[in-house]
XYZ file of C-alpha atoms in Angstrom:
737
model
C 4.280 -41.478 4.387
C 7.207 -41.984 1.970
C 5.485 -39.520 -0.319
C 5.985 -36.818 2.856
C 9.588 -37.989 3.254
C 10.352 -37.452 -0.267
C 8.875 -34.593 -0.906
C 10.863 -33.175 2.439
C 14.298 -34.443 1.095
C 13.745 -32.570 -1.902
C 13.321 -29.186 0.555
C 16.253 -30.452 2.202
C 18.998 -30.903 0.039
C 19.282 -28.044 -2.190
C 22.528 -25.719 -2.475
C 24.069 -23.312 0.069
C 22.553 -19.902 -0.502
C 24.894 -17.178 -1.078
C 23.706 -15.255 2.137
C 27.364 -15.546 3.373
C 28.907 -13.875 0.713
C 31.174 -10.865 1.383
C 30.305 -7.521 2.180
C 32.821 -6.593 4.949
C 35.686 -8.059 6.596
C 35.247 -8.727 10.517
C 37.321 -6.627 12.771
C 40.477 -8.472 13.881
C 40.923 -9.524 17.593
C 43.966 -8.205 19.336
C 45.892 -11.216 21.012
C 44.935 -10.134 24.791
C 41.058 -9.912 23.469
C 41.722 -13.040 21.565
C 43.123 -15.149 24.502
C 40.413 -13.611 26.738
C 37.591 -15.082 24.765
C 39.582 -18.278 24.106
C 39.803 -18.756 27.783
C 35.827 -17.964 28.098
C 35.320 -20.715 25.308
C 37.043 -23.086 27.287
C 34.118 -22.667 30.050
C 31.147 -23.593 27.399
C 30.035 -26.545 26.297
C 27.403 -26.649 23.881
C 25.571 -29.597 23.189
C 23.611 -30.191 19.933
C 20.817 -32.696 20.379
C 19.329 -34.884 17.407
C 17.559 -32.309 16.192
C 20.185 -29.680 16.053
C 18.930 -27.388 18.971
C 21.789 -25.994 21.017
C 21.878 -26.994 24.767
C 24.462 -24.162 26.117
C 25.993 -25.061 29.502
C 28.366 -22.291 31.285
C 30.188 -22.008 34.653
C 28.130 -18.637 35.154
C 25.615 -16.503 33.346
C 28.340 -14.692 31.370
C 29.703 -17.810 30.083
C 26.359 -18.989 29.074
C 25.359 -15.814 27.441
C 28.573 -16.127 25.357
C 28.080 -19.573 23.893
C 24.469 -18.925 23.576
C 25.188 -15.776 21.277
C 28.045 -18.046 19.604
C 25.630 -20.795 19.002
C 23.102 -18.521 17.415
C 25.475 -17.402 15.112
C 26.275 -20.591 13.939
C 22.464 -21.363 13.069
C 22.014 -17.683 11.203
C 24.465 -15.217 11.463
C 22.643 -13.201 8.992
C 19.262 -13.045 11.100
C 21.269 -12.281 14.161
C 23.323 -9.557 12.431
C 20.238 -8.415 10.432
C 18.080 -7.347 13.770
C 20.874 -5.321 14.960
C 20.839 -3.112 11.397
C 17.401 -2.653 11.786
C 17.348 -2.040 15.438
C 20.234 0.623 14.877
C 18.323 2.057 12.013
C 21.263 1.286 9.461
C 19.184 -0.840 6.772
C 19.673 1.550 4.253
C 23.449 1.109 4.279
C 22.645 -2.494 3.325
C 19.292 -2.425 1.383
C 19.794 0.950 -0.593
C 17.909 4.373 -0.428
C 14.424 2.634 -0.362
C 14.871 2.222 3.185
C 15.866 5.602 4.436
C 12.749 6.207 6.113
C 12.314 2.705 8.281
C 15.999 3.992 9.364
C 14.455 7.328 10.151
C 12.029 5.812 12.416
C 14.143 3.671 14.537
C 16.827 6.742 15.057
C 14.174 9.073 16.303
C 14.496 7.183 19.157
C 17.460 4.613 19.275
C 20.948 7.294 20.087
C 24.196 5.321 20.080
C 25.680 7.680 22.462
C 22.286 7.253 24.585
C 22.797 3.761 24.448
C 26.612 4.077 25.482
C 25.288 6.329 28.251
C 22.878 3.450 29.799
C 25.315 0.570 29.371
C 27.830 2.668 31.250
C 24.783 3.247 34.076
C 24.309 -0.378 34.154
C 25.194 -2.870 37.406
C 28.181 -4.860 37.022
C 26.168 -8.278 36.620
C 24.241 -7.146 33.662
C 27.661 -5.345 31.960
C 29.216 -8.562 31.914
C 26.255 -10.513 30.119
C 26.358 -7.498 27.699
C 30.464 -7.859 27.356
C 29.643 -11.589 26.839
C 26.962 -10.720 24.073
C 29.389 -8.842 21.933
C 32.318 -11.373 22.745
C 30.254 -14.522 21.660
C 29.129 -12.605 18.195
C 33.044 -11.328 17.707
C 34.593 -14.980 18.515
C 32.150 -16.516 15.979
C 33.344 -13.962 13.616
C 37.350 -14.454 14.472
C 36.614 -18.220 13.789
C 34.743 -18.496 10.914
C 36.867 -16.115 8.300
C 34.542 -17.417 5.577
C 31.429 -15.725 7.160
C 31.779 -11.736 6.238
C 28.982 -9.702 7.309
C 26.821 -7.420 5.706
C 27.572 -4.291 7.451
C 28.518 -4.843 11.668
C 31.943 -6.139 11.404
C 32.595 -6.014 15.125
C 29.445 -5.845 18.153
C 29.958 -3.474 21.182
C 28.483 -4.315 24.294
C 26.013 -1.417 24.407
C 24.269 -2.962 21.171
C 22.103 -5.196 23.428
C 20.066 -1.974 24.357
C 19.255 -1.572 21.122
C 17.140 -4.546 21.286
C 15.928 -5.320 24.328
C 12.489 -6.793 24.694
C 11.786 -9.523 22.375
C 10.080 -7.818 19.121
C 11.693 -6.406 16.574
C 10.929 -2.287 16.205
C 8.423 -3.193 18.806
C 6.333 0.052 19.756
C 8.267 1.849 17.087
C 7.199 -0.064 14.583
C 3.468 1.241 14.921
C 4.926 4.787 13.190
C 4.028 4.858 9.684
C 6.674 4.949 7.592
C 4.810 6.775 4.397
C 3.874 9.483 6.377
C 6.930 9.706 8.170
C 8.570 10.972 4.834
C 5.844 13.006 3.893
C 6.732 15.147 6.957
C 10.390 15.218 6.568
C 11.302 14.140 2.698
C 11.452 18.038 1.611
C 12.060 19.226 5.108
C 9.650 19.894 7.491
C 7.565 23.105 7.359
C 4.274 23.912 9.523
C 2.118 25.395 6.698
C 2.534 22.420 4.553
C -0.337 20.196 4.074
C -0.502 17.007 5.149
C -0.599 14.166 2.483
C -4.036 12.930 2.812
C -3.813 9.163 1.736
C -7.252 7.379 0.817
C -8.188 4.406 3.296
C -6.825 1.459 2.018
C -7.134 -2.151 2.975
C -8.177 -3.361 6.326
C -7.084 -4.717 10.031
C -7.375 -7.965 8.032
C -4.740 -7.524 5.587
C -2.137 -9.481 6.787
C -2.306 -12.733 8.908
C -1.860 -10.913 12.363
C 1.012 -10.598 14.736
C 0.623 -12.346 18.287
C -0.136 -15.293 19.636
C -1.937 -17.614 22.036
C -1.267 -18.511 25.627
C -2.854 -21.029 27.846
C -2.399 -21.913 31.527
C -3.809 -25.060 33.134
C -4.355 -25.391 36.725
C -3.812 -28.634 38.712
C -6.854 -28.841 39.497
C -8.102 -29.635 35.841
C -5.256 -31.916 34.462
C -4.822 -35.371 34.848
C -1.551 -35.322 36.777
C -2.283 -32.598 39.002
C 0.287 -30.519 37.582
C -0.268 -27.407 36.244
C 0.302 -26.760 32.012
C 1.445 -24.251 30.111
C 0.328 -23.620 26.118
C 3.656 -21.684 24.615
C 2.169 -20.657 21.117
C 3.811 -17.229 19.455
C 2.358 -16.195 16.134
C 5.521 -14.692 14.657
C 6.730 -14.445 11.101
C 8.552 -18.127 10.234
C 12.399 -18.793 11.556
C 12.131 -14.927 13.578
C 13.443 -17.090 16.881
C 15.395 -20.148 17.244
C 14.797 -23.062 20.210
C 17.862 -22.951 22.466
C 18.472 -24.172 25.862
C 20.985 -21.523 28.177
C 22.154 -22.977 31.239
C 24.730 -21.585 33.851
C 25.709 -22.987 37.748
C 24.431 -19.718 38.645
C 21.172 -20.565 38.428
C 20.373 -19.755 34.968
C 18.498 -22.891 32.975
C 15.795 -21.697 30.490
C 14.400 -23.217 27.337
C 12.592 -21.799 24.699
C 12.478 -19.397 21.899
C 14.709 -16.843 21.906
C 14.735 -13.971 18.872
C 18.107 -13.693 16.904
C 20.773 -12.019 18.519
C 19.002 -11.593 22.198
C 20.573 -13.426 25.219
C 17.655 -13.845 26.861
C 14.733 -16.714 26.343
C 11.777 -14.784 25.138
C 9.018 -17.173 25.666
C 9.953 -20.461 27.515
C 10.043 -21.909 31.072
C 12.773 -23.567 33.569
C 12.445 -26.101 35.706
C 10.138 -24.016 37.790
C 8.092 -21.642 35.922
C 6.854 -20.723 32.322
C 5.899 -17.473 30.841
C 4.145 -17.020 27.374
C 3.754 -13.380 25.748
C 0.808 -12.636 23.531
C 1.273 -9.148 21.898
C -1.371 -6.332 22.850
C -2.412 -5.227 26.172
C -3.293 -1.784 27.143
C -2.866 1.564 25.530
C 1.186 1.975 25.567
C 1.499 4.807 23.048
C -0.095 8.140 22.564
C -0.048 10.963 19.779
C -0.377 14.741 20.564
C -1.150 17.198 18.457
C 1.262 20.025 18.741
C 0.051 23.534 17.687
C 3.450 25.044 16.011
C 4.300 28.493 15.682
C 6.897 29.647 13.181
C 9.074 32.634 14.155
C 11.236 33.491 11.690
C 12.225 29.700 11.063
C 12.333 28.834 14.661
C 9.844 26.812 15.538
C 7.733 26.788 18.510
C 4.599 24.524 20.105
C 1.534 25.925 22.450
C 2.116 24.033 25.607
C -0.424 25.883 28.437
C 0.193 29.349 28.073
C 3.685 29.298 27.285
C 5.383 29.079 23.802
C 8.062 26.215 24.433
C 11.208 25.473 21.605
C 10.679 22.571 19.500
C 14.129 20.678 19.632
C 15.812 20.308 16.177
C 17.871 17.550 15.377
C 20.057 16.797 12.620
C 20.098 13.089 11.590
C 22.454 11.186 9.472
C 21.197 8.569 7.272
C 23.847 6.730 5.303
C 22.567 4.913 2.058
C 24.143 2.322 -0.276
C 24.197 3.639 -4.361
C 25.017 1.425 -7.184
C 28.303 3.637 -6.945
C 29.025 3.172 -3.361
C 27.735 5.044 -0.347
C 25.777 8.180 -0.186
C 23.954 9.726 3.001
C 21.288 12.394 3.325
C 20.823 14.503 6.590
C 17.188 14.920 7.982
C 16.261 17.752 10.476
C 13.699 16.383 12.565
C 11.659 18.155 15.396
C 10.722 17.220 19.022
C 8.636 18.368 21.564
C 8.773 17.141 25.143
C 6.289 14.480 24.478
C 8.747 12.946 21.974
C 9.892 12.965 18.238
C 7.330 14.800 15.256
C 6.063 11.788 12.927
C 3.459 13.309 10.623
C 1.181 16.261 10.271
C -2.643 16.309 10.776
C -5.411 18.813 10.287
C -3.070 21.984 10.333
C -0.676 20.588 13.197
C 2.323 17.982 13.930
C 1.859 14.754 15.507
C 4.287 14.024 18.379
C 4.701 10.319 19.861
C 4.970 9.146 22.986
C 6.232 5.841 23.897
C 8.215 3.896 26.655
C 12.134 4.090 25.995
C 14.096 2.402 28.878
C 16.222 0.171 27.184
C 18.488 -0.632 30.588
C 14.848 -1.613 32.758
C 13.631 -3.491 29.630
C 16.963 -5.677 29.188
C 17.163 -6.219 32.784
C 13.366 -7.287 33.213
C 13.547 -9.759 29.808
C 16.571 -11.559 31.773
C 15.724 -11.785 34.887
C 11.997 -13.231 34.291
C 14.237 -16.035 32.853
C 15.709 -16.929 36.247
C 12.467 -16.472 38.758
C 11.535 -19.223 40.719
C 8.551 -18.741 42.015
C 5.422 -16.569 41.287
C 7.026 -14.060 43.945
C 10.123 -13.682 42.016
C 8.438 -13.411 38.251
C 6.097 -11.059 39.999
C 9.525 -8.849 40.958
C 10.411 -8.795 37.457
C 7.292 -7.682 36.144
C 7.541 -4.766 38.775
C 9.718 -3.150 36.227
C 7.171 -2.383 34.344
C 8.916 -2.125 31.050
C 7.714 -5.161 29.253
C 5.632 -2.697 27.076
C 3.982 -4.701 24.238
C 2.804 -7.589 25.674
C 0.380 -9.338 27.824
C 1.665 -12.477 29.637
C 0.337 -15.736 30.516
C 2.270 -17.757 33.622
C 2.061 -21.441 35.408
C 4.401 -22.761 37.949
C 5.566 -26.048 39.526
C 3.901 -24.907 42.867
C 0.614 -24.990 40.738
C 0.147 -21.394 40.518
C -1.869 -20.164 37.207
C -1.785 -16.576 36.423
C -2.021 -13.551 33.726
C -0.939 -9.801 33.222
C -2.938 -7.646 30.359
C 0.161 -5.326 29.899
C 2.942 -4.645 31.980
C 4.088 -0.686 31.063
C 0.708 1.301 31.352
C 0.664 5.295 31.923
C -1.503 6.533 34.169
C -3.647 8.882 32.542
C -6.835 11.385 32.659
C -9.735 8.558 32.121
C -11.955 11.566 30.944
C -9.492 11.823 27.853
C -10.133 9.511 24.937
C -6.181 8.317 24.013
C -7.335 5.939 21.327
C -6.984 9.293 18.978
C -4.615 12.163 18.942
C -5.277 14.285 21.873
C -4.422 18.062 22.356
C -0.703 18.283 23.029
C -1.181 22.052 24.192
C -3.491 20.695 27.303
C -1.479 19.667 30.314
C -4.438 17.592 31.252
C -3.232 14.942 28.468
C -0.150 14.220 30.327
C 0.910 10.896 31.648
C 0.872 10.733 35.430
C 3.449 7.982 36.109
C 2.891 4.388 35.726
C 0.410 2.157 37.302
C 1.507 -0.288 39.689
C 1.534 -3.910 38.435
C -1.221 -4.609 41.230
C -3.511 -1.699 39.523
C -3.211 -3.691 36.089
C -5.594 -5.881 34.626
C -4.339 -9.401 36.484
C -5.358 -12.676 37.281
C -4.178 -15.048 40.027
C -5.539 -18.649 40.295
C -8.995 -18.094 38.823
C -11.780 -20.943 40.349
C -12.444 -21.944 36.717
C -9.169 -23.641 36.564
C -8.003 -21.851 33.239
C -6.633 -18.784 31.432
C -5.996 -17.953 28.070
C -5.243 -14.951 25.679
C -5.362 -14.567 22.302
C -4.406 -10.752 21.730
C -7.573 -9.953 22.337
C -9.555 -8.341 25.550
C -8.930 -9.954 28.859
C -12.941 -9.895 29.873
C -13.350 -13.779 28.682
C -9.601 -14.624 29.924
C -10.937 -16.931 32.630
C -14.655 -17.393 31.623
C -16.875 -16.230 34.691
C -13.808 -15.674 36.825
C -12.594 -12.876 34.025
C -11.685 -9.404 34.755
C -14.459 -6.771 34.485
C -14.607 -4.060 32.242
C -16.261 -1.671 34.432
C -13.179 -2.279 36.784
C -10.635 -0.534 34.950
C -10.352 2.548 32.985
C -10.768 2.213 28.809
C -6.940 2.609 28.166
C -6.007 -0.683 30.181
C -7.323 -2.581 27.216
C -7.387 -1.486 23.675
C -8.281 -4.707 21.654
C -11.335 -5.906 21.154
C -12.602 -9.632 21.039
C -11.505 -11.650 18.238
C -12.510 -15.449 16.423
C -9.438 -17.285 18.096
C -10.907 -15.905 21.535
C -14.227 -16.914 20.828
C -12.718 -20.601 19.920
C -10.479 -20.595 22.488
C -13.065 -20.537 25.224
C -14.917 -23.449 23.479
C -12.167 -25.567 24.035
C -11.143 -24.911 27.491
C -14.403 -24.250 29.065
C -15.999 -27.300 30.765
C -12.976 -29.692 30.636
C -11.291 -32.024 33.187
C -8.533 -34.198 33.166
C -6.227 -31.849 30.706
C -2.531 -33.878 29.749
C 0.054 -32.764 27.405
C -1.737 -34.490 24.832
C -5.277 -33.193 25.075
C -4.009 -29.339 25.352
C -1.844 -29.543 21.943
C -5.356 -31.181 20.783
C -7.279 -28.188 22.082
C -4.511 -25.707 20.306
C -4.601 -27.139 17.755
C -8.621 -27.471 17.109
C -9.483 -26.851 13.595
C -12.625 -24.983 13.771
C -13.016 -21.673 11.973
C -15.534 -19.439 14.316
C -15.399 -16.125 11.924
C -17.768 -18.020 9.660
C -20.438 -18.648 11.891
C -22.071 -15.944 11.655
C -20.877 -15.246 7.862
C -22.139 -18.145 5.745
C -25.895 -17.989 6.936
C -26.426 -14.662 5.982
C -24.835 -16.078 2.906
C -27.624 -18.732 2.801
C -30.550 -16.588 3.261
C -29.145 -14.852 0.627
C -29.407 -17.293 -2.016
C -32.521 -18.532 -0.876
C -34.178 -15.343 -1.311
C -33.127 -14.823 -4.949
C -35.860 -14.427 -7.243
C -36.742 -16.921 -9.479
C -34.671 -17.028 -12.929
C -32.302 -15.311 -11.551
C -28.815 -16.842 -12.874
C -27.214 -16.896 -9.698
C -29.391 -19.802 -8.491
C -27.815 -22.284 -11.125
C -24.569 -21.157 -11.228
C -23.673 -20.958 -7.250
C -25.932 -24.077 -6.908
C -23.007 -26.733 -6.447
C -20.987 -23.816 -4.316
C -23.710 -23.064 -1.924
C -24.309 -26.763 -1.231
C -20.762 -27.560 -0.497
C -20.691 -24.655 1.999
C -24.316 -25.893 3.509
C -22.492 -29.459 4.114
C -19.195 -28.099 5.870
C -18.833 -28.229 9.597
C -16.627 -25.044 9.254
C -13.381 -27.025 10.267
C -10.506 -27.229 7.941
C -8.700 -30.453 6.614
C -6.568 -30.973 3.857
C -9.203 -32.321 1.558
C -11.591 -29.919 2.350
C -13.050 -27.939 -0.677
C -14.898 -25.567 1.260
C -12.430 -24.787 3.465
C -10.769 -23.420 0.237
C -13.891 -21.812 -0.907
C -14.954 -20.082 2.277
C -11.651 -18.554 2.849
C -11.198 -17.389 -0.932
C -15.123 -15.854 -0.445
C -13.974 -14.151 2.733
C -10.827 -13.124 1.142
C -12.723 -11.016 -1.516
C -14.652 -9.851 0.876
C -12.168 -8.252 2.888
C -10.629 -6.933 0.017
C -13.362 -5.320 -1.967
C -14.923 -3.749 1.559
C -12.150 -3.372 3.726
C -11.340 0.216 3.237
C -14.983 1.128 3.533
C -14.701 -0.175 7.238
C -11.434 0.815 7.838
C -12.848 4.501 6.463
C -15.435 3.741 9.336
C -13.258 2.560 12.182
C -15.013 -0.727 12.000
C -13.369 -4.349 12.285
C -13.936 -5.630 8.544
C -15.465 -8.623 9.937
C -18.262 -6.689 11.580
C -18.841 -4.636 8.906
C -19.062 -7.452 6.277
C -21.810 -8.803 8.989
C -23.880 -5.658 9.122
C -23.224 -3.601 6.230
C -23.143 -6.088 2.978
C -26.329 -6.463 0.713
C -27.648 -9.713 0.202
C -26.256 -9.297 -3.546
C -22.678 -8.089 -2.303
C -22.054 -11.653 -0.626
C -23.335 -13.440 -3.517
C -21.023 -11.647 -5.730
C -18.168 -12.010 -3.534
C -19.045 -15.738 -4.018
C -18.689 -15.875 -7.534
C -15.534 -13.776 -7.879
C -13.929 -16.314 -5.334
C -15.231 -19.439 -7.601
C -13.697 -17.679 -10.539
C -10.339 -16.936 -9.070
C -10.316 -20.412 -7.581
C -11.001 -21.865 -11.435
C -8.512 -19.419 -12.881
C -5.937 -20.435 -10.458
C -6.360 -23.796 -10.244
C -8.781 -25.342 -13.051
C -11.545 -25.749 -10.949
C -13.359 -24.055 -7.734
C -13.618 -27.544 -6.176
C -9.666 -27.525 -4.786
C -8.921 -29.169 -1.771
C -7.319 -26.726 0.612
C -4.273 -28.890 0.958
C -3.604 -28.294 -2.774
C -3.590 -24.330 -1.956
C -2.195 -24.037 1.471
C 1.710 -25.014 1.141
C 5.345 -24.870 3.605
C 8.011 -24.042 1.363
C 11.866 -23.240 2.403
C 14.244 -23.879 -0.192
C 16.746 -21.097 0.632
C 18.376 -19.267 3.788
C 16.959 -16.015 2.034
C 15.336 -13.598 5.066
C 12.683 -13.192 2.572
C 11.693 -16.557 1.288
C 11.404 -17.229 -2.474
C 8.212 -19.147 -3.335
C 7.674 -21.101 -6.421
C 4.805 -23.273 -7.317
C 6.874 -25.675 -9.640
C 8.866 -26.461 -6.602
C 8.374 -28.894 -4.140
C 6.090 -28.252 -1.040
C 4.324 -29.345 1.599
C 0.641 -29.606 2.231
C -0.687 -27.527 5.486
C -4.193 -28.103 7.041
C -3.778 -24.927 9.131
C -5.647 -21.848 8.216
C -5.281 -17.958 8.766
C -5.820 -16.213 12.205
C -8.251 -14.154 10.876
C -10.897 -16.793 10.606
C -10.304 -18.094 14.084
C -7.536 -20.740 13.351
C -5.847 -21.266 17.032
C -2.748 -22.843 15.059
C -2.579 -20.229 12.786
C -1.034 -19.818 9.407
C -0.871 -17.256 6.410
C 1.110 -15.256 4.114
C 2.198 -11.800 4.839
C 4.348 -10.798 1.495
C 2.634 -9.588 -1.630
C 1.441 -13.027 -3.379
C 2.557 -13.623 -6.765
C 2.201 -17.167 -6.732
C -1.127 -19.055 -7.127
C -0.531 -20.995 -4.000
C -0.799 -19.706 -0.571
C 3.047 -20.211 1.329
C 3.081 -19.641 5.143
C 5.262 -17.057 6.117
C 3.713 -15.923 9.552
C 1.436 -18.240 12.316
C 2.301 -20.815 14.350
C 6.482 -21.072 14.686
C 7.764 -22.377 17.845
C 5.217 -24.085 19.757
C 5.721 -26.095 23.123
C 3.606 -27.008 25.491
C 5.245 -27.694 29.143
C 3.828 -29.920 32.312
C 5.547 -28.907 35.950
C 5.717 -31.642 37.793
C 8.529 -32.886 40.343
C 10.287 -33.692 36.772
C 9.498 -31.301 34.012
C 7.946 -32.501 30.972
C 7.542 -30.657 27.665
C 6.956 -31.027 24.001
C 7.955 -28.778 21.131
C 7.714 -28.054 17.194
C 9.585 -25.679 15.224
C 8.262 -24.583 11.795
C 10.971 -25.749 9.475
C 14.166 -26.215 11.395
C 16.822 -24.939 13.422
C 19.451 -23.837 11.012
C 19.383 -21.120 8.259
C 21.357 -23.118 6.250
C 20.256 -25.208 3.583
C 22.853 -27.626 3.601
C 22.180 -28.772 6.977
C 20.075 -31.888 7.591
C 18.302 -29.488 10.339
C 17.142 -26.637 8.027
C 13.966 -28.579 7.083
C 13.549 -31.454 9.566
C 10.861 -30.309 11.280
C 8.913 -29.387 8.797
C 6.733 -32.610 7.930
C 6.261 -32.949 11.884
C 5.086 -29.532 12.077
C 2.665 -30.103 8.969
C 1.053 -32.890 10.683
C 0.873 -31.378 14.043
C 3.409 -33.649 15.633
C 5.637 -32.801 18.573
C 8.949 -33.734 19.557
C 10.116 -34.524 23.193
C 12.013 -31.406 24.546
C 15.253 -32.660 26.240
C 15.625 -31.021 29.535
C 17.591 -32.215 31.567
C 21.534 -33.142 30.626
C 21.355 -36.736 31.299
C 18.693 -36.932 28.382
C 20.548 -34.020 26.560
C 23.900 -36.298 26.362
C 21.758 -39.515 25.573
C 20.296 -37.620 22.391
C 23.724 -35.778 21.285
C 24.992 -35.489 17.973
C 27.720 -33.185 18.541
C 29.393 -31.546 21.977
C 31.937 -29.030 21.572
C 33.492 -25.589 22.927
C 32.722 -22.393 20.966
C 35.462 -22.264 18.307
C 36.142 -26.178 18.055
């Protein structure tokens, strides 16, 4: 324990990062405006508990939103600002020309004039919240002159509509930037040959985004109260932990994405909600047949030829000598923007673009008091990229597989681009929530989702695929789903502790079909084959492995490096055949290929660590040294051992690296981040853990104060009620003090 504490201290006490270095000065606040904000600040109290978690109390919802954004800016203004820089398509103005087409991708859909019009159409109550959002950030800048924004010197209320659902970019980020650039970099022309890129990588190239959600009914809990496990798998430091409370009925606790004024995954004293990415088909591509009439472009639709809408989009970007700008002419059909070329046609993308309704739904669900009110918020149908696992104090548990589901012709395969000239491919409105895949109080008493299909979500009481069109569920089963059923089925007397234990069960089911094939390949080697001797100790180690990760486990290291090698080697072949790489490895590899992969894995471990017999905890580490948006990792600097593993192998407690690895050790960047478990009794009980800590400032005591607990799977008590917060208060103040 002492070694852990010493290492943690080394992680925490490093010089303040230069993230706040000046590049732009905030716009000064006028006298009347400043006075208005000062008056609002006096109506807000922020109480920081012993973990630095902000508990924001306001007279009304707008006051609470004002304080919430102010508190977020205190903890990590740069992440708040960067989310809006990205959402508004202005990243190249900070990062340079390399981000031009990332900006273009955002600007294809997000237009300030459109957002301003949406703001003007907003109901008065929502306008007040958007004004409070902007005021909270602007007041922070006014009272912290040492903080210089990278770009946004003044936040405007309409900007909240640029980022209204919870995931940065959301559906827009499914558009391939390289193909977008290939189409538009030198001016789009219908006769241009599409850039054909060789299939690279696989579905397991990165730690998967997504989450786990478990809901437990009172019938199978020890105390007779519903339980909810909130376990998002996100980029680390993507969401901080907050509580926001007002006298208008707002009292939400959970994870808020930097810069948003609603709790994205969390709970109030009556209901809880957990989003997992996935769901139904919410994005479609249309193959448009283009006709060039003397430089004027048209596309075929039924028996008519419609003109493409041409729009010039300006893309400013930073250079070594100042600012420059590139203007790109982009095209739209009625389906949406043209984003790439394929097989002599242009591809248009259609997706949800309802920022006003999305923001409304995102906030209203946090104030729901029961299942009926939560369901009413779901009827807005703008939670496009998520499933929802739900539990409440009335003892209900529920599941919504997606929310925004366009109605389509079920005879057409929308998994691939469809014929844009055929009117039969059009969306026919949206499915009502009652028509989508849902569950409510299944008899087995539990519900889960791991970004997989919904057809095992409640064991034998799960929805049936035959009852729904194929486009309502797009993801297959995954190893985490198999794992989740095992830890949930045939269980009774669940408690907060046992639900945490289930969610942190250390099995790695992905290896169950693969290792027997490896052993069979080894056993079938002919006498005298050199692999018999060279792989004997590795095979023996893997035969004796229980397929569970631990810090001390050598077989965990060997198995994961072996699986990583095979996915890298055979991922492109699997992708070219539109097959999941684990399925391809199981079905298509020769015995020799399996064994040669183990040789390469052993060699890599030996080259990097001196021996293949290296414990997993020596390899898999946590390191947070700076406040940089992308953490720089260094094997020579202090780090903590982490037992968890990638969700790719079926780990429920997910932990993986997403950036290009330049170190020998693996440093986590995505996976378990904010995790909470909630018991909805007469008095709510909850525990939580946050990767690293609440603050983005390395000089703060809350920069990495939860890191050791995170590594050990230890949760802190959630301080939900005001009296508990006050007993554990580190600081209480009004914004600006």
